[in-house]
Short mmCIF file of C-alpha atoms in Angstrom, two decimals:
data_model
loop_
_atom_site.label_atom_id
_atom_site.label_comp_id
_atom_site.label_asym_id
_atom_site.label_seq_id
_atom_site.Cartn_x
_atom_site.Cartn_y
_atom_site.Cartn_z
CA MET A 1 -64.26 137.27 44.79
CA TYR A 2 -66.62 135.79 42.19
CA ILE A 3 -68.15 137.55 39.19
CA CYS A 4 -71.39 135.80 38.26
CA SER A 5 -73.61 136.01 35.18
CA ASN A 6 -77.33 136.67 35.36
CA GLU A 7 -78.44 133.70 33.24
CA SER A 8 -78.51 134.68 29.53
CA LEU A 9 -78.23 138.44 30.06
CA PRO A 10 -74.91 140.35 29.83
CA ILE A 11 -75.51 141.44 33.42
CA LEU A 12 -72.91 140.59 36.06
CA TYR A 13 -72.81 140.76 39.82
CA LYS A 14 -70.15 140.09 42.44
CA LEU A 15 -70.07 137.74 45.42
CA GLU A 16 -67.47 137.64 48.16
CA GLY A 17 -65.89 134.20 47.79
CA SER A 18 -65.33 133.61 51.50
CA VAL A 19 -69.09 133.87 52.06
CA GLN A 20 -70.80 132.54 48.96
CA LYS A 21 -70.22 131.45 45.37
CA CYS A 22 -72.02 131.80 42.05
CA PRO A 23 -74.68 129.22 41.16
CA ASP A 24 -73.33 126.23 39.26
CA ASN A 25 -72.05 127.11 35.76
CA TYR A 26 -72.62 130.86 36.24
CA THR A 27 -69.10 131.87 37.33
CA VAL A 28 -67.55 134.15 34.69
CA ALA A 29 -64.43 135.16 36.63
CA VAL A 30 -62.72 134.56 39.95
CA GLY A 31 -60.21 136.92 41.54
CA LYS A 32 -57.98 136.86 44.60
CA TYR A 33 -55.83 139.72 45.88
CA ARG A 34 -53.36 140.01 48.74
CA ASN A 35 -51.82 143.37 49.53
CA ALA A 36 -48.25 142.47 50.53
CA GLN A 37 -46.69 145.81 49.68
CA ASN A 38 -45.45 146.41 53.22
CA GLU A 39 -43.82 142.96 53.23
CA THR A 40 -42.43 142.49 49.72
CA GLY A 41 -43.20 145.74 47.90
CA TRP A 42 -45.89 144.05 45.81
CA GLY A 43 -49.58 143.32 45.82
CA ILE A 44 -50.41 139.85 44.45
CA LEU A 45 -53.41 139.53 42.11
CA GLU A 46 -54.76 136.32 40.55
CA VAL A 47 -57.62 136.36 38.04
CA GLU A 48 -59.19 133.44 36.16
CA THR A 49 -62.03 133.39 33.63
CA PHE A 50 -64.04 130.47 32.30
CA PRO A 51 -64.55 129.47 28.64
CA ASN A 52 -68.28 128.75 28.74
CA PHE A 53 -69.02 132.47 28.32
CA PRO A 54 -68.48 134.85 25.37
CA VAL A 55 -64.92 136.17 25.36
CA GLU A 56 -66.18 139.75 25.55
CA MET A 57 -67.98 138.92 28.79
CA GLN A 58 -64.86 137.18 30.10
CA ALA A 59 -62.75 140.22 29.30
CA TYR A 60 -65.15 142.58 31.04
CA ALA A 61 -65.51 140.29 34.07
CA ALA A 62 -61.73 139.94 34.37
CA GLY A 63 -61.35 143.70 34.42
CA LEU A 64 -64.28 144.11 36.79
CA VAL A 65 -62.91 141.76 39.43
CA GLU A 66 -59.48 143.40 39.18
CA GLY A 67 -60.96 146.87 39.60
CA LEU A 68 -63.08 145.79 42.57
CA LEU A 69 -60.23 144.01 44.36
CA THR A 70 -57.47 146.57 43.78
CA LYS A 71 -59.36 149.87 43.76
CA VAL A 72 -57.49 151.22 46.79
CA GLN A 73 -54.09 150.53 45.22
CA ILE A 74 -55.33 151.91 41.89
CA TYR A 75 -56.42 155.10 43.64
CA TYR A 76 -53.07 155.52 45.41
CA HIS A 77 -51.17 154.91 42.17
CA TYR A 78 -53.38 157.32 40.24
CA LEU A 79 -53.03 159.95 42.95
CA ASN A 80 -49.24 159.60 42.97
CA THR A 81 -48.79 159.67 39.19
CA VAL A 82 -51.14 160.71 36.39
CA SER A 83 -53.57 162.69 38.58
CA GLN A 84 -51.06 165.55 38.24
CA LEU A 85 -50.88 165.24 34.46
CA CYS A 86 -52.46 168.64 33.76
CA LYS A 87 -51.06 170.61 36.67
CA ASN A 88 -49.85 174.00 35.34
CA ALA A 89 -50.17 172.63 31.79
CA LYS A 90 -53.62 173.65 30.52
CA GLU A 91 -52.66 174.17 26.86
CA TYR A 92 -50.79 170.89 26.80
CA CYS A 93 -53.77 168.97 28.14
CA LEU A 94 -56.17 170.55 25.65
CA LYS A 95 -53.95 169.27 22.83
CA LEU A 96 -53.35 165.90 24.52
CA PHE A 97 -57.01 165.15 25.23
CA ASN A 98 -58.04 166.19 21.71
CA TYR A 99 -55.41 163.80 20.35
CA LEU A 100 -56.61 160.98 22.64
CA LYS A 101 -60.25 161.63 21.71
CA LEU A 102 -59.47 161.41 17.98
CA ASN A 103 -57.32 158.33 18.52
CA LEU A 104 -60.05 156.53 20.49
CA GLU A 105 -62.63 157.44 17.84
CA TRP A 106 -60.38 155.97 15.15
CA ILE A 107 -59.77 152.77 17.15
CA GLU A 108 -63.50 152.35 17.78
CA SER A 109 -64.22 152.86 14.07
CA GLN A 110 -61.71 150.14 13.18
CA VAL A 111 -63.19 147.74 15.73
CA MET A 112 -66.72 148.36 14.47
CA SER A 113 -65.88 148.22 10.76
CA ASN A 114 -63.91 144.97 10.89
CA PRO A 115 -65.79 141.65 11.17
CA PRO A 116 -65.61 139.54 14.36
CA THR A 117 -63.53 137.04 12.38
CA ASP A 118 -60.72 139.62 12.14
CA LEU A 119 -58.45 138.21 14.84
CA TYR A 120 -56.41 141.35 15.40
CA TRP A 121 -59.17 143.92 15.75
CA ARG A 122 -61.34 141.60 17.80
CA HIS A 123 -58.54 141.45 20.34
CA VAL A 124 -58.16 145.21 20.29
CA ASN A 125 -61.84 145.26 21.26
CA LEU A 126 -61.20 142.74 24.04
CA THR A 127 -58.39 144.91 25.35
CA TYR A 128 -60.66 147.92 25.73
CA THR A 129 -63.45 145.72 27.10
CA GLN A 130 -61.16 144.57 29.90
CA LEU A 131 -60.08 148.17 30.47
CA THR A 132 -63.75 149.18 30.75
CA GLY A 133 -64.28 146.45 33.35
CA ILE A 134 -61.38 147.71 35.45
CA GLN A 135 -62.76 151.26 35.29
CA ASP A 136 -66.26 150.09 36.29
CA GLY A 137 -64.85 148.05 39.19
CA TYR A 138 -62.71 150.99 40.28
CA GLY A 139 -65.75 153.29 40.30
CA ALA A 140 -68.71 153.32 42.66
CA GLU A 141 -69.85 149.82 43.57
CA LYS A 142 -73.17 148.68 42.14
CA GLN A 143 -75.52 145.76 42.60
CA PHE A 144 -75.27 144.85 38.90
CA TYR A 145 -72.81 145.60 36.10
CA LEU A 146 -73.48 145.63 32.36
CA SER A 147 -70.81 143.86 30.29
CA ARG A 148 -69.76 146.52 27.77
CA VAL A 149 -66.90 148.33 26.07
CA ARG A 150 -66.15 152.06 26.15
CA PHE A 151 -63.51 153.94 24.20
CA ALA A 152 -63.13 156.83 26.61
CA ILE A 153 -60.51 158.88 28.43
CA THR A 154 -60.66 157.52 31.99
CA PRO A 155 -58.27 157.34 34.95
CA ILE A 156 -57.54 153.70 34.05
CA LEU A 157 -56.66 154.63 30.47
CA LYS A 158 -54.32 157.35 31.75
CA ILE A 159 -52.56 154.80 33.98
CA GLN A 160 -52.18 152.40 31.05
CA MET A 161 -50.73 155.21 28.94
CA ALA A 162 -48.16 156.35 31.49
CA GLY A 163 -45.33 155.14 29.28
CA GLU A 164 -46.75 157.00 26.27
CA PHE A 165 -46.72 160.30 28.14
CA TYR A 166 -42.91 160.37 28.15
CA ASP A 167 -43.08 161.21 24.46
CA LEU A 168 -46.51 162.83 24.19
CA ASP A 169 -45.29 165.43 26.70
CA ARG A 170 -42.77 166.48 24.08
CA VAL A 171 -45.09 166.12 21.10
CA PHE A 172 -47.56 168.58 22.63
CA LYS A 173 -44.95 170.87 24.22
CA LYS A 174 -45.69 170.36 27.88
CA PRO A 175 -43.76 172.86 30.04
CA LYS A 176 -40.41 171.19 30.63
CA THR A 177 -40.59 171.48 34.40
CA ASN A 178 -43.63 169.20 34.25
CA TYR A 179 -42.29 166.55 31.88
CA SER A 180 -42.88 162.95 32.80
CA SER A 181 -39.49 161.60 33.80
CA ASN A 182 -37.91 159.05 31.47
CA SER A 183 -37.14 155.88 33.36
CA HIS A 184 -33.56 154.67 33.34
CA CYS A 185 -34.49 151.03 32.81
CA SER A 186 -32.03 148.18 32.44
CA GLY A 187 -32.73 144.79 30.88
CA PHE A 188 -30.39 141.80 30.98
CA VAL A 189 -30.25 138.31 29.50
CA LYS A 190 -27.59 135.89 30.77
CA VAL A 191 -26.70 132.43 29.51
CA LEU A 192 -25.18 130.60 32.48
CA GLU A 193 -21.96 128.63 32.20
CA GLY A 194 -22.44 125.35 30.35
CA ASN A 195 -25.78 126.60 29.02
CA LYS A 196 -27.43 125.22 32.14
CA ASP A 197 -30.01 128.03 32.20
CA ILE A 198 -30.93 131.42 30.74
CA LEU A 199 -31.81 134.16 33.22
CA MET A 200 -33.59 137.39 32.36
CA ALA A 201 -33.99 140.46 34.54
CA HIS A 202 -35.37 143.97 34.32
CA VAL A 203 -35.31 147.00 36.59
CA THR A 204 -37.65 149.97 36.20
CA MET A 205 -35.72 152.89 37.63
CA ALA A 206 -38.63 155.24 38.27
CA GLY A 207 -39.61 157.60 41.08
CA LEU A 208 -40.83 156.52 44.49
CA ASN A 209 -44.29 157.74 43.49
CA THR A 210 -44.65 154.67 41.24
CA MET A 211 -44.12 152.09 43.98
CA ASN A 212 -47.73 150.89 44.26
CA ARG A 213 -46.88 147.74 42.29
CA ILE A 214 -49.06 144.70 41.67
CA LEU A 215 -47.76 141.34 40.46
CA LYS A 216 -50.49 139.85 38.28
CA LEU A 217 -51.22 136.26 37.34
CA TYR A 218 -53.90 135.93 34.67
CA LYS A 219 -55.43 132.64 33.56
CA PHE A 220 -57.64 133.59 30.66
CA ALA A 221 -59.00 131.88 27.58
CA TYR A 222 -57.42 134.72 25.61
CA ALA A 223 -54.94 136.98 27.55
CA SER A 224 -54.40 140.03 29.79
CA LEU A 225 -53.62 143.72 29.88
CA ALA A 226 -50.15 145.13 29.41
CA SER A 227 -47.51 145.40 32.10
CA GLN A 228 -46.48 148.90 33.17
CA ASP A 229 -43.00 147.51 33.80
CA ASP A 230 -43.06 145.76 30.42
CA PHE A 231 -41.80 142.46 31.83
CA THR A 232 -44.19 139.66 30.90
CA ILE A 233 -44.05 135.86 30.87
CA THR A 234 -46.65 134.16 28.67
CA SER A 235 -48.06 130.64 28.59
CA ALA A 236 -46.38 130.22 25.18
CA GLY A 237 -43.01 130.14 26.94
CA LEU A 238 -42.05 133.67 25.90
CA LEU A 239 -40.53 136.38 28.07
CA SER A 240 -40.78 139.94 26.74
CA MET A 241 -39.29 143.10 28.23
CA GLU A 242 -38.25 146.57 27.12
CA THR A 243 -36.24 149.63 28.03
CA THR A 244 -37.18 153.13 26.92
CA ILE A 245 -35.10 154.87 24.27
CA ILE A 246 -34.64 158.57 25.06
CA LEU A 247 -35.08 160.30 21.70
CA GLY A 248 -32.41 162.79 20.65
CA ASN A 249 -34.09 163.97 17.44
CA GLU A 250 -37.46 165.50 18.33
CA SER A 251 -38.34 166.22 14.68
CA ILE A 252 -39.31 162.51 14.57
CA TYR A 253 -42.38 163.40 16.66
CA SER A 254 -43.97 164.85 13.51
CA ASN A 255 -44.87 161.23 12.67
CA VAL A 256 -47.26 161.00 15.64
CA ASN A 257 -50.88 161.03 14.44
CA PRO A 258 -54.14 160.18 16.23
CA LYS A 259 -55.32 158.13 13.26
CA GLY A 260 -53.61 154.99 12.01
CA GLN A 261 -52.02 154.42 15.41
CA LEU A 262 -52.31 151.91 18.23
CA HIS A 263 -50.44 152.80 21.37
CA CYS A 264 -47.60 150.68 22.69
CA TRP A 265 -49.52 149.23 25.62
CA VAL A 266 -52.22 147.87 23.27
CA ARG A 267 -49.73 146.38 20.82
CA SER A 268 -47.66 144.68 23.55
CA PHE A 269 -50.87 143.24 25.03
CA ILE A 270 -51.89 141.75 21.69
CA ALA A 271 -48.39 140.43 20.96
CA ASN A 272 -48.29 138.72 24.38
CA LEU A 273 -51.71 137.28 23.60
CA LEU A 274 -51.25 135.99 20.07
CA ALA A 275 -47.56 135.15 19.69
CA SER A 276 -46.28 131.59 19.97
CA THR A 277 -42.61 132.35 19.12
CA SER A 278 -40.24 135.26 19.67
CA LYS A 279 -40.33 136.05 15.95
CA ASP A 280 -44.14 136.01 16.03
CA TRP A 281 -44.08 138.46 18.93
CA ILE A 282 -41.84 140.90 17.08
CA THR A 283 -43.94 140.63 13.92
CA ILE A 284 -47.24 141.18 15.71
CA PHE A 285 -45.94 144.04 17.85
CA GLY A 286 -44.51 145.72 14.76
CA LEU A 287 -47.95 145.43 13.18
CA LEU A 288 -46.66 143.71 10.06
CA LEU A 289 -49.37 141.04 10.08
CA ILE A 290 -50.69 140.17 6.65
CA ILE A 291 -54.24 140.67 7.95
CA LEU A 292 -53.54 144.40 8.33
CA VAL A 293 -53.89 146.71 5.37
CA THR A 294 -51.28 149.19 6.58
CA ILE A 295 -48.37 149.36 8.96
CA LEU A 296 -49.59 151.41 11.90
CA GLU A 297 -47.53 154.07 13.61
CA HIS A 298 -46.74 154.31 17.30
CA THR A 299 -45.63 156.79 19.93
CA THR A 300 -43.57 155.24 22.69
CA ILE A 301 -39.86 154.86 21.85
CA ASN A 302 -38.65 151.49 23.12
CA GLY A 303 -36.18 148.70 22.66
CA TRP A 304 -37.92 145.33 23.08
CA GLN A 305 -36.34 141.94 23.73
CA VAL A 306 -38.19 138.61 23.48
CA LEU A 307 -36.78 135.19 24.37
CA ASP A 308 -38.45 131.89 23.47
CA TYR A 309 -37.74 129.50 26.34
CA LYS A 310 -39.25 126.61 24.38
CA LEU A 311 -36.17 126.56 22.15
CA PHE A 312 -33.74 126.40 25.07
CA LYS A 313 -32.50 122.96 26.19
CA PRO A 314 -30.40 123.07 29.37
CA GLY A 315 -26.85 121.85 28.83
CA GLU A 316 -27.18 121.81 25.04
CA GLU A 317 -25.86 124.20 22.40
CA LEU A 318 -28.09 127.22 21.83
CA PRO A 319 -30.15 127.12 18.63
CA LYS A 320 -28.78 129.14 15.74
CA ASN A 321 -31.94 131.11 15.06
CA ASP A 322 -35.13 132.53 16.61
CA LEU A 323 -34.27 132.02 20.28
CA PHE A 324 -33.89 135.75 20.93
CA TRP A 325 -35.22 138.70 18.94
CA ILE A 326 -35.03 142.45 19.49
CA LEU A 327 -37.15 145.29 18.13
CA GLU A 328 -36.39 149.00 18.35
CA GLN A 329 -38.91 151.69 17.45
CA ILE A 330 -39.22 155.41 17.04
CA PRO A 331 -42.29 157.20 15.62
CA GLY A 332 -42.51 156.20 11.97
CA THR A 333 -39.85 153.48 12.01
CA THR A 334 -39.58 149.97 13.46
CA VAL A 335 -36.51 147.76 13.00
CA SER A 336 -36.06 144.21 14.32
CA ARG A 337 -33.35 141.56 14.24
CA ASP A 338 -32.71 138.01 15.37
CA MET A 339 -29.98 138.37 18.01
CA THR A 340 -29.57 134.69 18.86
CA TRP A 341 -26.04 134.97 17.43
CA PHE A 342 -25.17 137.55 20.07
CA LEU A 343 -26.17 135.22 22.92
CA ARG A 344 -24.22 132.38 21.32
CA LYS A 345 -21.11 134.54 20.99
CA TYR A 346 -21.14 136.65 24.18
CA ASN A 347 -23.43 134.69 26.55
CA TYR A 348 -25.36 137.81 27.55
CA TRP A 349 -27.45 140.68 26.22
CA PRO A 350 -27.68 144.12 27.85
CA SER A 351 -30.32 146.82 27.35
CA TYR A 352 -29.93 150.31 28.80
CA ASN A 353 -31.96 152.97 26.93
CA ILE A 354 -29.60 153.29 23.94
CA PRO A 355 -30.48 151.72 20.56
CA PHE A 356 -28.35 148.88 19.19
CA LEU A 357 -29.63 148.99 15.60
CA LYS A 358 -27.90 151.53 13.36
CA LYS A 359 -31.00 152.85 11.58
CA ILE A 360 -32.72 153.69 14.86
CA SER A 361 -29.50 155.21 16.22
CA ASP A 362 -29.15 157.40 13.14
CA LEU A 363 -32.78 158.53 12.89
CA GLY A 364 -33.15 158.97 16.65
CA GLY A 365 -30.20 161.35 16.88
CA PHE A 366 -27.95 159.00 18.85
CA THR A 367 -25.21 158.72 16.22
CA GLU A 368 -24.87 162.51 16.08
CA LYS A 369 -24.79 162.83 19.88
CA ALA A 370 -22.27 159.98 20.13
CA ASN A 371 -19.84 162.03 18.02
CA ILE A 372 -19.79 164.48 20.92
CA ASN A 373 -20.00 162.06 23.85
CA ASN A 374 -19.59 158.27 23.79
CA TRP A 375 -22.27 158.03 26.49
CA TRP A 376 -24.81 157.86 23.62
CA ARG A 377 -23.03 155.11 21.70
CA TRP A 378 -24.22 151.54 22.26
CA GLY A 379 -21.60 149.67 24.28
CA TYR A 380 -19.93 152.73 25.81
CA SER A 381 -22.26 154.10 28.49
CA PRO A 382 -21.51 153.42 32.19
CA ARG A 383 -24.14 150.70 32.42
CA ALA A 384 -22.88 149.10 29.21
CA LYS A 385 -19.39 148.86 30.66
CA ILE A 386 -20.67 147.45 33.95
CA PHE A 387 -22.61 144.75 32.11
CA GLN A 388 -19.55 143.93 30.03
CA ARG A 389 -17.31 143.76 33.09
CA ASP A 390 -19.60 141.92 35.48
CA HIS A 391 -21.89 139.65 33.45
CA ASN A 392 -19.61 136.65 34.12
CA LYS A 393 -20.19 137.11 37.86
CA VAL A 394 -23.81 136.05 37.39
CA LYS A 395 -24.06 132.39 38.40
CA ASP A 396 -27.60 132.19 39.82
CA MET A 397 -30.61 134.30 40.77
CA ASP A 398 -28.90 135.80 43.82
CA SER A 399 -25.90 137.07 41.86
CA LEU A 400 -28.23 138.28 39.11
CA ARG A 401 -30.24 140.27 41.65
CA GLU A 402 -27.04 141.77 43.06
CA LEU A 403 -25.93 142.98 39.62
CA MET A 404 -29.30 144.51 38.75
CA ARG A 405 -29.53 146.30 42.10
CA TRP A 406 -26.04 147.69 41.61
CA LEU A 407 -27.09 149.07 38.22
CA PHE A 408 -29.95 150.92 39.89
CA CYS A 409 -27.35 153.35 41.22
CA ILE A 410 -25.93 154.06 37.76
CA ILE A 411 -27.94 156.18 35.32
#
């Protein structure tokens, strides 16, 4: 499918690629989608934009072609997941939507008040522009589409925020029977014998209702939207992934505020876009950039891992610094550390929903809970012990897949 521009106007229209193409030099975006879910469990989406158009138009067109091509899968996923967000939870949703409305108003005010030369906020704007394009493509088909940005609560925004709802459910006291279920995710980094390769894997242990998955390949002049599985490979040679941290100290939620906050999916998108090294990624995601006046807060409670494949040379000694960084966050606090030393010493890194860094463990209530049950202490849970016991069995992709599938059975 082609998304074409209408000469100098910010008006776009679509053409089915198998039948016809845009006039020369008027192609803003091209998309291709194959629904292979019944064969492999995944749909396959490819989107490319072209640099001879304003980046805002590229962002909108990229979203538009994705929404048009995948609207059936989007509908199924929405129906199976966040469409039930407010079921038997009216008071919760009143509080949630008021929070989201205030948050979107604050984000829009920041986008509008900062100049186009402000790299960070311009890319926040591009993120929501692409989101608007997806929503417009997902909606009723039209002859023409206006390239635009909206900061609004839409089905597509709800899908993007699925990971945030794990914690916002608790912030706004959703009835416990209706809580979004925390995923029991596992992440794994393995340095193969002789340093011949580094393998990374991630499993999202969620319900069967989340199985409408799409594998996305974006070729943009700037970047793409966030991954719901939080497993992303970038053209800078970085691989980022995360596992959710299940908070044990709910008083921390008092730090959640609709103003001064960018949600996790936006910050991971921008980090994947702008970072050229693992340390850059951690810095940008943590919103410690010098161009920002303040350190912004966040909701989702995650442990992130980022590996810079550019620094890895097969068969050679691992670098001493900056190959592998981690970041752990709870509302109000972000802590990061270069963990290259861990890979050099142990040849693997496991992640399984329990914080490694002491400050996050203490503030998040894990240290207190670990005094009662070692399950909550990093290195002592069932998955931790399986990783420790079996990581040396990983010799290639097949043995890696076997280990990660085995861990699916252990929560």
